[in-house]
Each structure stands twice: as C-alpha cells, then as structure tokens.
Coordinates of C-alpha atoms in Angstrom, one line a residue:
M1 CA 59.6 -3.6 10.1
N2 CA 59.2 -6.0 12.8
A3 CA 55.4 -4.7 14.4
H4 CA 55.5 -3.6 18.6
Y5 CA 52.1 -3.4 20.3
L6 CA 52.3 -0.9 23.4
G7 CA 50.3 -2.3 26.4
I8 CA 49.6 -0.1 29.4
D9 CA 48.6 -0.4 32.9
V10 CA 47.9 2.4 35.5
G11 CA 47.6 0.2 39.1
S12 CA 47.3 1.6 42.4
A13 CA 50.7 3.0 43.3
S14 CA 52.6 3.4 39.8
V15 CA 52.1 3.5 35.9
R16 CA 53.1 0.4 33.7
A17 CA 54.2 0.5 29.5
G18 CA 55.7 -2.7 28.4
V19 CA 56.6 -3.1 24.4
F20 CA 56.0 -7.1 23.7
D21 CA 56.4 -8.1 20.0
G22 CA 53.9 -10.5 18.2
T23 CA 54.7 -13.3 19.7
G24 CA 53.4 -11.9 23.5
R25 CA 57.9 -11.1 25.1
C26 CA 57.7 -8.0 26.7
L27 CA 61.2 -6.5 25.0
A28 CA 60.9 -3.7 28.0
Q29 CA 59.1 -1.9 29.9
A30 CA 59.8 1.3 32.7
A31 CA 57.5 2.3 35.9
R32 CA 56.8 5.5 37.3
P33 CA 54.6 5.8 40.5
I34 CA 52.0 8.6 41.0
A35 CA 50.4 10.3 44.0
Q36 CA 47.8 9.2 46.1
F37 CA 45.5 10.8 48.4
R38 CA 44.3 10.1 51.9
P39 CA 42.1 13.0 52.9
E40 CA 39.7 11.1 56.0
T41 CA 39.7 7.9 57.4
D42 CA 38.2 5.7 53.8
F43 CA 39.1 8.6 51.2
V44 CA 42.0 7.1 48.6
E45 CA 41.8 9.5 45.9
Q46 CA 44.0 10.4 43.6
S47 CA 44.7 13.0 40.3
S48 CA 43.7 11.6 36.5
D49 CA 47.0 15.2 35.2
D50 CA 49.3 13.3 37.4
I51 CA 47.9 9.5 36.3
W52 CA 48.4 11.1 33.0
Q53 CA 51.9 12.5 32.4
A54 CA 53.0 9.2 34.4
C55 CA 52.1 7.5 31.9
V56 CA 53.9 9.7 29.6
A57 CA 56.5 9.3 31.2
A58 CA 56.4 4.9 30.9
V59 CA 55.2 5.1 27.6
R60 CA 59.2 7.1 26.4
G61 CA 61.2 4.7 29.0
A62 CA 59.7 1.8 27.4
V63 CA 60.0 2.6 24.0
T64 CA 63.6 3.8 24.7
E65 CA 64.3 0.8 26.5
A66 CA 63.5 -1.7 24.4
G67 CA 65.1 0.7 21.5
V68 CA 61.5 -0.1 19.0
S69 CA 61.3 2.4 15.8
A70 CA 58.8 5.6 16.8
D71 CA 56.7 4.0 13.7
S72 CA 56.4 0.3 15.1
V73 CA 54.0 0.7 16.9
R74 CA 50.6 -0.5 15.3
A75 CA 48.7 0.1 18.8
I76 CA 48.3 0.6 22.1
G77 CA 46.0 -0.8 24.8
F78 CA 44.6 0.5 28.5
D79 CA 44.0 -1.2 31.6
A80 CA 43.6 0.2 35.1
T81 CA 42.1 0.3 38.7
C82 CA 37.8 0.2 38.3
S83 CA 38.7 3.9 40.1
L84 CA 36.7 6.3 39.7
V85 CA 36.8 9.3 37.6
A86 CA 35.3 12.8 37.6
L87 CA 35.3 15.5 34.0
G88 CA 33.9 18.7 34.3
A89 CA 32.1 19.5 30.3
D90 CA 36.0 20.7 29.5
G91 CA 37.1 17.1 30.3
K92 CA 39.0 19.1 32.7
P93 CA 38.8 16.9 36.3
V94 CA 36.5 18.8 38.7
S95 CA 37.1 18.0 43.0
V96 CA 35.2 14.6 44.9
S97 CA 37.5 15.3 47.3
P98 CA 36.7 17.3 50.8
T99 CA 40.1 19.3 50.2
D100 CA 37.8 20.5 46.8
D101 CA 40.8 20.2 45.0
D102 CA 39.6 20.2 41.2
T103 CA 43.0 17.9 41.2
Q104 CA 42.4 15.3 43.3
N105 CA 39.2 13.7 40.5
I106 CA 39.9 10.5 41.6
V107 CA 37.6 7.8 44.0
M108 CA 39.7 5.2 44.0
W109 CA 38.9 1.6 44.2
M110 CA 39.6 0.8 47.0
D111 CA 38.0 4.4 48.5
H112 CA 35.3 3.0 51.6
R113 CA 32.8 6.4 52.6
A114 CA 30.4 4.4 50.2
T115 CA 29.7 2.1 52.6
A116 CA 26.3 3.4 53.7
E117 CA 25.5 3.9 50.1
A118 CA 25.8 0.2 48.9
R119 CA 23.9 -1.4 51.3
E120 CA 21.2 0.8 50.8
I121 CA 22.0 -0.5 47.5
T122 CA 22.2 -4.3 48.4
A123 CA 18.9 -3.2 50.3
T124 CA 16.8 -2.8 47.0
R125 CA 16.7 -6.3 45.9
H126 CA 16.9 -5.2 42.6
E127 CA 16.6 -8.0 39.8
A128 CA 20.0 -6.6 38.1
L129 CA 22.3 -7.3 42.1
R130 CA 22.1 -11.4 40.8
Y131 CA 24.5 -10.0 38.0
I132 CA 27.6 -9.3 40.9
G133 CA 26.1 -11.4 43.4
G134 CA 23.5 -10.3 45.6
Q135 CA 25.5 -7.9 47.3
V136 CA 26.6 -3.9 46.5
S137 CA 30.6 -3.5 47.8
P138 CA 31.3 0.0 48.3
E139 CA 34.0 -0.7 45.3
L140 CA 31.6 -0.1 42.4
E141 CA 30.9 3.1 41.0
L142 CA 26.8 3.2 42.3
P143 CA 27.6 3.6 45.5
K144 CA 30.8 5.8 44.8
L145 CA 28.2 8.7 42.8
L146 CA 25.5 7.6 45.1
W147 CA 27.6 9.5 47.8
L148 CA 28.1 12.8 46.1
A149 CA 24.9 13.0 45.1
R150 CA 23.8 13.1 48.6
H151 CA 26.3 14.2 50.1
R152 CA 28.3 16.6 47.9
P153 CA 26.3 17.3 45.1
D154 CA 28.0 20.5 44.0
Q155 CA 31.0 18.5 42.3
Y156 CA 28.5 15.5 42.0
E157 CA 26.8 18.1 39.4
R158 CA 30.0 20.3 38.4
A159 CA 30.7 16.9 36.8
A160 CA 29.3 16.8 33.2
I161 CA 31.2 12.7 32.9
F162 CA 32.2 10.5 35.1
L163 CA 34.1 7.5 33.6
D164 CA 36.2 4.1 34.8
L165 CA 39.8 5.2 34.8
A166 CA 40.7 2.3 31.9
D167 CA 38.3 5.2 29.8
Y168 CA 39.8 8.2 30.7
M169 CA 43.2 6.6 30.2
T170 CA 41.3 5.5 26.2
A171 CA 39.3 8.7 25.8
R172 CA 42.7 10.9 26.6
A173 CA 44.7 9.1 24.1
V174 CA 42.3 9.1 21.0
G175 CA 40.9 13.3 22.2
G176 CA 38.1 12.5 23.2
L177 CA 37.4 14.0 26.6
G178 CA 37.2 18.1 25.2
G179 CA 34.3 18.1 22.7
E180 CA 30.7 18.0 22.1
A181 CA 31.7 13.8 21.5
A182 CA 31.3 11.2 24.1
P183 CA 33.9 9.2 24.9
T184 CA 33.0 5.5 24.4
K185 CA 33.3 3.1 27.4
S186 CA 34.4 -0.6 27.7
V187 CA 32.1 -3.1 28.8
C188 CA 34.6 -4.7 31.0
T189 CA 33.6 -2.1 33.7
Q190 CA 30.2 -0.7 33.0
V191 CA 29.1 -4.8 33.6
C192 CA 31.7 -4.7 35.8
K193 CA 31.6 -2.1 38.2
W194 CA 28.4 0.4 36.8
L195 CA 25.5 -2.9 36.5
Y196 CA 25.6 -2.1 32.9
L197 CA 23.7 -5.4 32.2
A198 CA 25.8 -6.0 28.8
H199 CA 23.9 -9.4 27.9
E200 CA 20.3 -8.1 27.5
G201 CA 22.3 -4.2 26.3
R202 CA 20.6 -2.2 28.4
W203 CA 20.5 -0.1 32.0
P204 CA 18.8 -0.8 35.4
T205 CA 16.5 2.2 34.3
D206 CA 14.3 1.5 37.5
L207 CA 17.0 1.3 39.9
L208 CA 18.6 4.7 38.6
Q209 CA 15.3 6.3 39.0
Q210 CA 15.1 4.1 42.3
L211 CA 18.2 5.5 44.0
G212 CA 17.8 9.8 41.8
L213 CA 20.7 9.0 40.2
E214 CA 19.1 8.8 36.3
S215 CA 20.2 12.4 35.0
L216 CA 23.6 10.3 34.9
L217 CA 21.6 9.6 31.7
D218 CA 21.2 12.0 31.1
K219 CA 23.9 14.4 30.1
P220 CA 24.9 14.5 27.9
R221 CA 28.2 13.1 27.2
M222 CA 27.5 9.7 29.6
T223 CA 25.7 8.3 26.0
G224 CA 28.7 7.2 24.1
P225 CA 28.8 3.5 23.2
I226 CA 29.7 0.4 24.9
R227 CA 32.1 -1.7 23.7
A228 CA 34.2 -5.2 24.0
P229 CA 37.0 -4.7 25.3
G230 CA 39.9 -5.1 22.5
A231 CA 37.5 -3.0 19.5
P232 CA 39.0 0.0 18.3
A233 CA 38.3 3.3 20.0
G234 CA 40.1 5.5 18.0
R235 CA 43.7 6.2 16.3
L236 CA 45.8 8.0 18.8
A237 CA 45.7 11.4 19.0
P238 CA 48.3 13.6 17.3
E239 CA 49.8 15.7 20.2
V240 CA 49.5 12.4 22.9
A241 CA 51.8 10.6 19.7
E242 CA 54.2 13.5 20.4
A243 CA 53.8 13.4 24.2
F244 CA 54.4 9.5 23.6
G245 CA 58.3 10.0 20.7
L246 CA 55.6 7.7 18.7
T247 CA 54.7 8.1 15.0
G248 CA 52.1 6.7 12.0
E249 CA 48.6 5.6 12.3
I250 CA 48.7 4.2 16.0
T251 CA 45.2 2.7 16.8
V252 CA 43.8 2.9 20.4
A253 CA 42.0 -0.5 21.7
T254 CA 39.2 -0.1 24.5
G255 CA 40.2 -1.4 27.3
L256 CA 39.7 -3.7 30.5
I257 CA 40.0 -3.3 34.1
D258 CA 43.2 -4.1 35.2
A259 CA 43.2 -7.5 37.0
H260 CA 41.1 -8.8 33.6
A261 CA 43.5 -7.1 32.1
G262 CA 46.1 -9.8 33.6
A263 CA 43.2 -12.7 32.9
L264 CA 43.4 -12.8 29.7
G265 CA 46.9 -12.0 29.5
M266 CA 46.9 -15.8 30.9
L267 CA 44.5 -17.1 28.9
G268 CA 46.3 -19.2 26.9
G269 CA 43.6 -21.9 25.6
A270 CA 41.5 -23.6 27.7
P271 CA 40.2 -20.9 29.9
E272 CA 36.3 -22.4 31.9
A273 CA 38.0 -25.4 34.2
S274 CA 40.2 -22.6 35.3
L275 CA 40.7 -19.3 38.3
A276 CA 42.8 -16.7 36.8
V277 CA 44.3 -14.9 40.3
I278 CA 46.1 -12.0 39.9
A279 CA 47.8 -11.4 43.5
G280 CA 49.0 -7.8 44.1
T281 CA 47.7 -4.8 46.5
S282 CA 45.0 -7.2 46.9
T283 CA 44.1 -10.2 44.7
C284 CA 41.5 -11.3 42.4
H285 CA 40.1 -13.9 40.7
I286 CA 38.5 -14.6 37.6
A287 CA 36.4 -17.4 36.4
F288 CA 35.1 -17.6 32.7
S289 CA 31.9 -19.8 30.8
H290 CA 30.4 -20.8 28.2
E291 CA 27.0 -20.5 30.9
P292 CA 25.7 -17.2 33.3
C293 CA 26.9 -19.1 37.2
F294 CA 25.6 -17.3 39.5
V295 CA 27.4 -17.6 43.0
P296 CA 25.8 -15.7 46.3
G297 CA 28.9 -13.4 47.1
V298 CA 31.1 -13.3 44.0
W299 CA 30.4 -10.3 40.6
G300 CA 29.2 -11.3 38.1
P301 CA 27.6 -14.0 36.2
Y302 CA 29.0 -10.8 33.3
W303 CA 28.6 -10.9 29.8
G304 CA 31.7 -10.1 27.5
A305 CA 34.0 -8.8 30.8
V306 CA 36.5 -10.4 29.2
L307 CA 35.6 -12.3 25.5
P308 CA 33.3 -11.5 24.2
D309 CA 31.6 -14.4 23.2
G310 CA 31.5 -15.8 27.6
W311 CA 30.7 -15.1 31.3
I312 CA 33.6 -14.5 33.7
N313 CA 32.7 -14.6 38.1
E314 CA 34.3 -11.8 39.8
G315 CA 36.1 -12.9 43.4
G316 CA 38.5 -11.4 45.2
Q317 CA 40.5 -10.3 48.6
S318 CA 40.6 -6.7 48.9
A319 CA 43.7 -6.9 50.8
V320 CA 46.7 -9.3 50.4
G321 CA 49.5 -7.4 49.6
A322 CA 48.7 -4.1 52.0
L323 CA 48.7 -7.0 55.3
I324 CA 51.4 -8.7 54.5
D325 CA 52.7 -5.6 54.1
H326 CA 50.9 -4.0 57.1
V327 CA 52.1 -7.6 59.5
L328 CA 55.5 -6.7 58.7
R329 CA 55.4 -3.3 59.5
D330 CA 53.3 -3.8 62.6
H331 CA 56.3 -6.0 64.2
A332 CA 58.9 -4.5 66.1
A333 CA 61.4 -6.5 63.7
H334 CA 60.1 -4.6 61.2
G335 CA 62.9 -1.9 61.2
A336 CA 66.1 -5.1 62.0
L337 CA 64.1 -7.3 59.0
M338 CA 64.8 -4.1 56.4
A339 CA 68.6 -3.8 57.6
A340 CA 69.1 -7.2 57.8
A341 CA 68.2 -6.8 54.1
E342 CA 69.5 -3.4 53.3
A343 CA 72.9 -5.1 54.0
Q344 CA 72.8 -8.5 52.3
G345 CA 71.1 -7.1 49.5
V346 CA 68.2 -8.6 48.7
S347 CA 64.3 -8.4 49.3
H348 CA 63.3 -8.0 52.9
F349 CA 61.3 -11.8 51.6
D350 CA 64.3 -13.3 50.5
I351 CA 65.4 -13.0 55.2
L352 CA 62.4 -14.0 55.5
N353 CA 61.2 -17.2 53.5
A354 CA 65.5 -18.2 54.0
R355 CA 65.0 -18.1 58.1
L356 CA 61.2 -20.2 56.8
D357 CA 63.6 -22.6 55.4
A358 CA 65.7 -23.4 58.5
M359 CA 63.2 -23.5 61.5
E360 CA 61.3 -26.0 60.0
A361 CA 64.5 -28.3 58.8
E362 CA 64.7 -27.5 62.9
A363 CA 61.5 -28.3 63.9
G364 CA 60.7 -31.4 61.3
D365 CA 57.6 -32.5 61.0
A366 CA 56.3 -29.8 63.2
P367 CA 54.2 -27.4 61.1
L368 CA 55.2 -23.6 62.4
T369 CA 51.8 -22.1 62.7
R370 CA 50.3 -25.0 64.3
D371 CA 49.1 -22.2 66.9
I372 CA 49.0 -18.9 65.1
H373 CA 46.5 -18.2 63.0
V374 CA 44.9 -15.1 60.9
L375 CA 41.6 -14.1 59.8
D376 CA 42.5 -11.7 57.0
Y377 CA 39.8 -9.2 56.4
H378 CA 40.8 -6.5 57.8
H379 CA 40.1 -4.9 55.1
G380 CA 36.5 -6.3 54.9
N381 CA 36.1 -9.9 53.1
R382 CA 34.6 -9.5 48.9
S383 CA 34.3 -12.6 48.5
P384 CA 32.3 -15.1 49.1
L385 CA 31.0 -13.2 52.7
A386 CA 30.4 -9.5 50.7
D387 CA 30.7 -7.7 54.1
A388 CA 33.2 -4.8 54.5
S389 CA 32.7 -4.5 58.0
L390 CA 34.6 -7.8 58.9
T391 CA 38.2 -7.2 60.9
G392 CA 41.0 -9.1 60.5
V393 CA 42.2 -11.7 64.2
F394 CA 45.7 -12.6 64.8
T395 CA 45.9 -15.5 67.2
G396 CA 49.0 -17.2 69.1
L397 CA 50.5 -13.8 69.3
T398 CA 53.4 -14.0 72.3
L399 CA 56.1 -11.4 73.1
A400 CA 58.4 -12.5 71.2
E401 CA 60.3 -9.1 69.1
N402 CA 62.9 -11.5 66.6
I403 CA 63.1 -11.7 63.2
D404 CA 61.8 -15.1 63.6
D405 CA 58.5 -14.0 65.1
L406 CA 57.8 -12.0 62.3
A407 CA 58.2 -15.0 59.4
L408 CA 55.7 -16.5 61.9
R409 CA 53.3 -14.3 61.4
Y410 CA 54.4 -13.7 57.7
L411 CA 54.1 -17.5 56.8
A412 CA 50.1 -17.5 59.0
T413 CA 48.9 -13.9 57.3
L414 CA 50.5 -16.1 53.8
Q415 CA 48.3 -19.3 54.1
A416 CA 45.0 -17.2 55.1
V417 CA 44.9 -14.8 51.7
S418 CA 45.7 -18.9 50.5
Y419 CA 42.7 -19.4 52.4
G420 CA 40.9 -16.8 51.2
T421 CA 41.2 -18.1 47.7
R422 CA 40.2 -21.9 49.0
H423 CA 36.2 -20.3 49.4
I424 CA 36.4 -19.3 46.7
V425 CA 37.7 -21.6 44.4
E426 CA 34.2 -23.7 47.1
A427 CA 32.2 -21.3 46.0
L428 CA 32.6 -21.0 42.9
N429 CA 32.5 -24.7 42.0
E430 CA 29.6 -25.1 44.2
H431 CA 27.5 -23.0 41.8
G432 CA 28.1 -24.2 38.6
H433 CA 31.8 -23.4 38.2
A434 CA 34.6 -27.0 37.7
V435 CA 38.0 -25.0 38.8
N436 CA 40.3 -27.8 38.8
R437 CA 43.7 -25.6 38.6
L438 CA 44.3 -21.9 38.9
R439 CA 46.9 -20.3 36.5
L440 CA 48.7 -16.6 38.6
C441 CA 49.6 -13.7 38.3
G442 CA 50.8 -10.6 39.5
G443 CA 53.7 -10.2 42.8
I444 CA 53.1 -13.2 43.9
L445 CA 55.6 -14.7 41.2
K446 CA 58.6 -12.8 42.9
N447 CA 57.3 -15.1 45.4
E448 CA 58.0 -19.1 45.8
R449 CA 57.4 -19.4 49.0
W450 CA 53.5 -17.4 48.8
L451 CA 52.9 -19.7 45.7
A452 CA 53.7 -23.3 47.8
E453 CA 52.1 -22.1 50.4
T454 CA 48.1 -21.0 47.6
A455 CA 48.6 -24.5 46.8
D456 CA 48.8 -26.2 49.4
A457 CA 46.5 -24.5 51.3
T458 CA 43.6 -25.3 47.7
G459 CA 44.7 -27.6 46.7
L460 CA 45.2 -27.0 43.6
P461 CA 48.5 -26.9 40.8
I462 CA 49.3 -24.1 39.8
E463 CA 49.6 -22.6 36.7
L464 CA 52.8 -19.8 36.1
P465 CA 52.7 -18.0 32.3
A466 CA 55.4 -17.7 30.4
E467 CA 55.1 -14.0 30.1
T468 CA 55.5 -12.9 34.0
E469 CA 53.7 -8.8 33.1
T470 CA 50.7 -10.4 32.3
V471 CA 48.4 -7.2 32.9
L472 CA 50.9 -5.8 30.4
L473 CA 50.3 -8.4 28.0
G474 CA 46.9 -8.3 28.7
S475 CA 46.7 -5.0 27.5
A476 CA 48.2 -5.4 25.1
M477 CA 46.5 -8.6 23.0
L478 CA 43.6 -5.5 23.2
A479 CA 46.4 -3.4 21.3
A480 CA 47.7 -6.1 18.5
T481 CA 43.2 -6.7 18.4
A482 CA 42.0 -3.2 17.8
C483 CA 44.2 -2.9 15.0
G484 CA 43.5 -6.5 12.9
D485 CA 46.9 -8.0 13.5
Q486 CA 45.1 -10.7 15.7
P487 CA 41.2 -11.6 14.6
D488 CA 39.7 -12.3 18.0
L489 CA 40.8 -11.7 21.9
R490 CA 40.7 -15.3 22.2
T491 CA 43.3 -15.9 19.5
A492 CA 45.9 -13.8 20.3
A493 CA 45.8 -15.5 24.3
A494 CA 46.2 -18.7 22.4
A495 CA 49.1 -17.3 20.0
M496 CA 50.5 -14.6 22.8
S497 CA 50.0 -16.9 26.3
S498 CA 52.1 -19.5 27.1
T499 CA 52.9 -21.6 31.4
D500 CA 55.5 -22.1 32.0
R501 CA 55.8 -24.9 34.6
V502 CA 53.6 -26.0 37.5
I503 CA 53.3 -26.4 41.1
E504 CA 51.3 -29.4 43.1
P505 CA 50.3 -28.8 45.7
R506 CA 51.7 -31.2 48.3
A507 CA 50.4 -34.1 49.5
E508 CA 52.1 -34.5 52.8
R509 CA 50.9 -30.8 54.1
R510 CA 46.9 -32.0 53.4
A511 CA 46.6 -32.7 56.4
F512 CA 47.6 -29.6 58.5
H513 CA 45.4 -27.5 55.6
E514 CA 42.6 -29.0 55.7
A515 CA 43.0 -29.2 60.1
K516 CA 44.0 -24.8 59.8
Y517 CA 41.3 -24.1 56.6
R518 CA 38.8 -24.8 59.4
V519 CA 40.4 -22.9 62.2
Y520 CA 40.4 -19.9 59.8
R521 CA 36.5 -20.1 58.6
A522 CA 35.8 -21.0 62.3
I523 CA 37.5 -17.8 63.5
H524 CA 34.3 -16.2 61.1
A525 CA 32.4 -17.7 63.0
D526 CA 33.5 -16.9 66.4
Q527 CA 33.5 -13.2 65.2
L528 CA 29.9 -12.9 64.2
A529 CA 29.8 -13.8 67.9
Y530 CA 31.2 -11.8 70.0
R531 CA 29.4 -9.2 67.7
E532 CA 26.0 -10.6 68.8
I533 CA 27.5 -11.4 72.3
M534 CA 28.3 -6.9 72.8
A535 CA 25.1 -5.7 70.8
G536 CA 23.0 -6.3 73.8
I537 CA 25.5 -3.0 75.1
D538 CA 24.8 0.7 75.4

C-alpha cells in the first residue's frame, strides 16, 4: 500500500488540508473559510472551535478528492499562524475579547492591541531580546499576554492554558486538551513567539518576573514538553480519526508556524545561501545559518525553529497581499476592474498585468512609475526597522479615476513591497548572512508581474518550487518524519522538494530600481522628519 501524509495549514482566512505522497507531490487539497472578529480598532480575533470545524471539513474534502484509502494516511502535520489561543482547565474556549464571547478565544497574530506592552518589554533591554532582534513586536505572544493580564485579568486568570495555534491544533488532534496532562509544544512556536531560549533549554524567568507574568510557569497545564518540529506528538485520537474519516494508527507530528512550514517545504538541499520568502497576506523571510547571526530589527537567531541542527533569522512585512488588496479597493476604478475581470472570466490581477504590458509597450524605455512612489508601512514596519507606529505613504497621485491609473498604483505597490524585501536582505547580509538568491512561495507564485518586480527590485535570482503548495508540503514533511518514513527533516526536505524554474533579474532595469529604492528609503526618513516638525505642536 502506498503511504500518504496529510499536511494541514491554518492560515488567516482559511484552513487547508493537502494529501501528499512520498515524493512530495500534492494529490489533492481542500480549503474551508474561517471567521475573523474585529470588535475594536487594532483587535483581531478568531474562534478555535470554528477553526477546528473547518479543519475537519477540509481534511475530509482533501482525502475524498485524493481518492486514497482511509488507512493509507501514515501521519499528520500541522502548521498555523502565530496566534494566541486561550483555554480553560477543561480545554474549552475562554474569551480574549471585549465582547466576553467565549467563542472568540484567539488573539490573532495581526492584532495590535498590545503595542504599548511591546514597547515596554523592549525598554527592559533584557538579554533575551538579543534573540528577537532587540525589538518586541505586538505580534509576539508575551505582549498579548501582558495586555490580557493588565486589561482583562478576569480572562487571564480564567485561562488555564495559553497555546500558539499550531500547538493547539496538535494537542486537539491527539486528544490532549481535556485531561490533566500538559499539551506538547513546538520549539518553533516557543522560541519564535514566546522568548523561550531553546539553545539553553530555559525560559527567561527573570524577565517574566519583571513583567509580572511569572504565573504563566505556575499554571500546571503550561508545563508540557517542548519538542522539535517533526518529533512525534502522539497518536491521532480515535474520535478525531473518525471525524476526519481516517482509520489505523496515525502519528501526529509536532508542528510549525505557517511561514516556517513554507520555508521547510521549499528548503531543498542547501538552505544556507538562500532566503525563503513566504508571501501572502503578510510576508515572512527566513534565513538559515550554521552559526547565530544577530540582526537588529530582525527576529532571531532562533535555534532549532525549523531544522533541529541550525539557526534561523526571521524578517517580515506585516502587510503585503493585504496592502495590495487595500490599494485596489481604495481606488475609484475598483468596481470597474472587478466587473471587467468577471466579464472576461479572469483574475483582476490578469487585467491589471495586461494593461501594464500594453502601457509599457506604448511608453518604450520610459518607466511607468518614475514619479509614483509608495512606502508600504500601512501596518507598520516589522523588519528591519521594527516600528509598528510607522505609516504608509503615496506620492505622485492625480485625480485620475480610470483602470490605467489604478494599474500604475498597483505596480508602484508591487515595487514597494519588493523593496521591503530588499531592505531585509541588506540587513541580513550586513550581519553575517550571505543571501544570494530567493526561494519564493505563497500567493506571489500566481502573479508573474509580482515575481518579475521582486527579482528586479532585489537584484537577486528567484528559485520557484516544483510543488507550489509549499506550506502544506512543509507540514507533510513533518508528518513523514514523525512516523519514521524519513529519518530527519533535512532528509525529508531534500527528498520531497525541488526547483521548477529560476527568474533572473533584468540588467536593464537595475539603474531604475537603484534610484527608486533610494527614494523608498528617503520617504521613511522624510516621515520621521515630518514627525519631528509636528512634535512641538500641542
């Protein structure tokens, strides 16, 4: 009987499940939407029960579509966004919402309610902060927990368990939430989002005491084992197997954060010279190294967060796909664009890219966005400036309301988010890395224009994976390793992933992007200068 592996990805807007064979080929996948709740400005919440129900439906859909037998699935791996799940002693949801609705028990990664707490933790200058680039983002779990402890101590005390979402999914799959045992947690989630010092095997307890969060380690259900990604977390619980429509002894792997699963899924055999870029709603940049690299404003170095024998640094952009969508929706021609796409039966991005091709043919050598510039900090800057207070900027706007004008704004936005990646690469290479190529996955793979602009803007070749569902593949690699069919994650990555094609930067575009990147960096400096000018006004 052929062996199959199930990868399950909990993203921001959906749960996806994919069935893979031993070569890393995706036989089928299915997705189900999940809800978001925004009760106040900067608050973004979800429901663990809603996510689990979507997971069950996605798994059944993928297994059915793949046409594999119910007993051929050897193991399951989970990845998820780095969102905070609150549960009671009985494993049931506990509210983290101003609505006090217990179904809203997840503080999403993009929730920025804890910006002040993040600044406060940064101000401690604790030694542990060296391992997150010296700056604490409100997207990490400790600021969120500190916010709950201070602003909603009733909710904080009611919760017996706080888990990263990937660890919640794993624990629920093995039936480990309702009993007395503390759930297993992943090295990935704990070092990347909780400040666990995996290379030393300890928590920064003095920092937790300084923040008044030492009670976290006193909660019995918070003291479970911390295991490497791909290590067995347990067997799939019988009631879960029944819900999934699976039979047999199925291993559940210790999981990963979603971006890290994407990095694993396109790792290949030589990760240390490449930067894994996982581009979707936001973008994550993961660089591998044999030795720790301390990069200001870039998270890490994290030991064992993806591979058990190496370090990573993690950069990111908080709004990329989300920003592109926002720019399109914000334009007067958005309705006309969507109507044209529907009438032609194509994506609205196809319409925009076709218009740009035609406009470039008409313009000759004149760059279309010479005078249109964007600073893509609409949701702050995660890396390498690590400043959530920064805001976005557009220059060169006119009163035009047609699709061509929208196409130009779209192109300028693609270039801006590409410069954000370039800025991160520069920071990495200035502090010990030697990134000389990009490996990309995520929604960007569906957009040839975006891919070309990224190669040109960064000046780096882009390697595209043969299997486009790299996040799901990364979780399937966890599964194959956990059940013993692959001896370790490095071997799994080499055996189950490969490169499809390479996009080279165009030399004739270099001078344009060098100049435009200087403008990009100057706009940030100008924004700080404007703040200084206005600082004296009461």
